[in-house]
mmCIF file of C-alpha atoms in Angstrom:
data_model
loop_
_atom_site.group_PDB
_atom_site.id
_atom_site.type_symbol
_atom_site.label_atom_id
_atom_site.label_comp_id
_atom_site.label_asym_id
_atom_site.label_seq_id
_atom_site.Cartn_x
_atom_site.Cartn_y
_atom_site.Cartn_z
ATOM 1 C CA MET A 1135 111.319 137.384 157.336
ATOM 2 C CA ALA A 1136 109.295 137.400 154.112
ATOM 3 C CA THR A 1137 111.061 137.144 150.761
ATOM 4 C CA GLY A 1138 109.669 140.533 149.719
ATOM 5 C CA ASN A 1139 111.338 142.173 152.715
ATOM 6 C CA LEU A 1140 114.679 140.598 151.804
ATOM 7 C CA ASP A 1141 114.340 141.950 148.267
ATOM 8 C CA VAL A 1142 113.724 145.456 149.619
ATOM 9 C CA ILE A 1143 116.680 145.185 151.996
ATOM 10 C CA ALA A 1144 118.935 143.937 149.190
ATOM 11 C CA PHE A 1145 117.790 146.771 146.912
ATOM 12 C CA VAL A 1146 118.494 149.396 149.585
ATOM 13 C CA ALA A 1147 121.914 147.850 150.197
ATOM 14 C CA VAL A 1148 122.697 147.985 146.473
ATOM 15 C CA ILE A 1149 121.661 151.622 146.243
ATOM 16 C CA THR A 1150 123.670 152.502 149.342
ATOM 17 C CA SER A 1151 126.812 150.749 148.117
ATOM 18 C CA ALA A 1152 126.247 152.194 144.641
ATOM 19 C CA ALA A 1153 126.111 155.711 146.002
ATOM 20 C CA MET A 1154 129.350 155.164 147.917
ATOM 21 C CA ALA A 1155 131.092 153.641 144.891
ATOM 22 C CA SER A 1156 129.958 156.367 142.536
ATOM 23 C CA ALA A 1157 131.170 159.036 144.943
ATOM 24 C CA ALA A 1158 134.546 157.332 145.307
ATOM 25 C CA GLY A 1159 135.125 156.206 141.743
ATOM 26 C CA GLY A 1160 133.314 158.813 139.708
ATOM 27 C CA TYR A 1161 130.961 156.191 138.261
ATOM 28 C CA PRO A 1162 127.322 157.215 137.873
ATOM 29 C CA THR A 1163 125.036 155.425 140.298
ATOM 30 C CA VAL A 1164 123.070 153.827 137.469
ATOM 31 C CA ALA A 1165 126.250 152.267 136.040
ATOM 32 C CA VAL A 1166 127.201 150.843 139.427
ATOM 33 C CA VAL A 1167 123.723 149.459 140.066
ATOM 34 C CA ASP A 1168 123.563 148.008 136.551
ATOM 35 C CA TYR A 1169 126.878 146.215 137.100
ATOM 36 C CA VAL A 1170 125.890 144.888 140.540
ATOM 37 C CA TYR A 1171 122.491 143.751 139.265
ATOM 38 C CA GLY A 1172 124.020 141.840 136.333
ATOM 39 C CA CYS A 1173 126.732 140.389 138.543
ATOM 40 C CA MET A 1174 124.160 139.180 141.063
ATOM 41 C CA LYS A 1175 122.095 137.591 138.296
ATOM 42 C CA ALA A 1176 125.204 135.687 137.202
ATOM 43 C CA ASN A 1177 126.396 134.752 140.696
ATOM 44 C CA GLY A 1178 123.195 134.162 142.620
ATOM 45 C CA GLU A 1179 120.864 136.572 144.251
ATOM 46 C CA THR A 1180 122.230 136.224 147.755
ATOM 47 C CA ARG A 1181 123.628 138.583 150.323
ATOM 48 C CA THR A 1182 127.091 137.161 149.651
ATOM 49 C CA ALA A 1183 126.710 137.835 145.933
ATOM 50 C CA LEU A 1184 125.630 141.404 146.712
ATOM 51 C CA GLU A 1185 128.734 141.962 148.806
ATOM 52 C CA ASN A 1186 131.063 140.323 146.273
ATOM 53 C CA CYS A 1187 129.552 142.181 143.325
ATOM 54 C CA SER A 1188 129.649 145.520 145.149
ATOM 55 C CA CYS A 1189 133.284 144.883 145.976
ATOM 56 C CA SER A 1190 133.956 143.975 142.356
ATOM 57 C CA ILE A 1191 132.685 147.240 140.887
ATOM 58 C CA ASP A 1192 134.560 149.176 143.580
ATOM 59 C CA VAL A 1193 137.806 147.468 142.525
ATOM 60 C CA ILE A 1194 137.087 148.104 138.839
ATOM 61 C CA ALA A 1195 136.333 151.764 139.624
ATOM 62 C CA SER A 1196 139.637 152.058 141.484
ATOM 63 C CA ILE A 1197 141.510 150.776 138.417
ATOM 64 C CA LEU A 1198 139.599 152.272 135.483
ATOM 65 C CA PRO A 1199 138.255 155.804 135.151
ATOM 66 C CA TYR A 1200 134.592 155.754 134.195
ATOM 67 C CA GLU A 1201 135.246 157.041 130.662
ATOM 68 C CA ARG A 1202 137.470 154.033 129.880
ATOM 69 C CA TYR A 1203 135.027 151.613 131.531
ATOM 70 C CA GLU A 1204 132.188 153.073 129.457
ATOM 71 C CA ALA A 1205 134.212 152.828 126.233
ATOM 72 C CA ALA A 1206 135.131 149.194 126.906
ATOM 73 C CA GLU A 1207 131.547 148.256 127.737
ATOM 74 C CA THR A 1208 130.364 150.001 124.561
ATOM 75 C CA PHE A 1209 132.902 148.164 122.410
ATOM 76 C CA ARG A 1210 131.999 144.878 124.082
ATOM 77 C CA SER A 1211 128.257 145.420 123.651
ATOM 78 C CA LEU A 1212 128.468 146.539 120.029
ATOM 79 C CA GLY A 1213 130.894 143.722 119.266
ATOM 80 C CA PHE A 1214 128.059 141.231 119.785
ATOM 81 C CA GLN A 1215 126.562 142.344 116.482
ATOM 82 C CA THR A 1216 127.135 139.753 113.799
ATOM 83 C CA GLY A 1217 129.057 140.202 110.575
ATOM 84 C CA GLU A 1218 130.757 143.366 109.455
ATOM 85 C CA ARG A 1219 128.688 145.550 111.773
ATOM 86 C CA GLY A 1220 130.275 144.063 114.845
ATOM 87 C CA ALA A 1221 133.721 143.475 113.369
ATOM 88 C CA LEU A 1222 134.825 147.076 113.890
ATOM 89 C CA PHE A 1223 133.905 146.828 117.557
ATOM 90 C CA ARG A 1224 135.664 143.480 118.000
ATOM 91 C CA GLN A 1225 138.747 143.808 115.835
ATOM 92 C CA SER A 1226 139.908 147.423 115.877
ATOM 93 C CA ALA A 1227 142.970 148.291 117.943
ATOM 94 C CA PRO A 1228 141.060 150.721 120.217
ATOM 95 C CA ALA A 1229 138.371 148.085 120.857
ATOM 96 C CA LYS A 1230 140.898 145.364 121.649
ATOM 97 C CA SER A 1231 142.850 147.681 123.941
ATOM 98 C CA ALA A 1232 139.779 148.905 125.835
ATOM 99 C CA ILE A 1233 138.324 145.426 126.261
ATOM 100 C CA ALA A 1234 141.687 144.020 127.396
ATOM 101 C CA GLU A 1235 142.018 146.801 129.970
ATOM 102 C CA LEU A 1236 138.520 146.079 131.295
ATOM 103 C CA SER A 1237 139.248 142.337 131.373
ATOM 104 C CA ARG A 1238 142.375 142.951 133.459
ATOM 105 C CA ALA A 1239 140.397 145.109 135.897
ATOM 106 C CA GLN A 1240 137.677 142.451 136.128
ATOM 107 C CA ALA A 1241 140.276 139.733 136.760
ATOM 108 C CA GLU A 1242 141.749 141.805 139.572
ATOM 109 C CA ALA A 1243 138.256 142.336 141.010
ATOM 110 C CA GLU A 1244 137.576 138.602 140.763
ATOM 111 C CA MET A 1245 140.740 137.818 142.725
ATOM 112 C CA ARG A 1246 140.041 140.392 145.431
ATOM 113 C CA CYS A 1247 136.304 139.921 145.859
ATOM 114 C CA PHE A 1248 135.268 136.350 145.056
#
């Protein structure tokens, strides 16, 4: 089978699993796909990575409501800013709490799925 066909099949599988996860966990499809895409980039672009990454976001969605996931990801993303701009998003109590909660959910997903 040509590589292009595998890419199409993988994309359809991601969308299908994303739709199921978003229906079950209340996560928007775009958030699920974004997570799976990034996870696959980090873990290899294989069928196994697709399955593991899809499992991972499903586990995270079962632990964290989307609003808390979104808050943690926002704190984490904005915390990458250097200096005082990012300090609020790295050092405040709400940021630390949200990021710690997401880290625990990701650790659980890692244990169950990888």
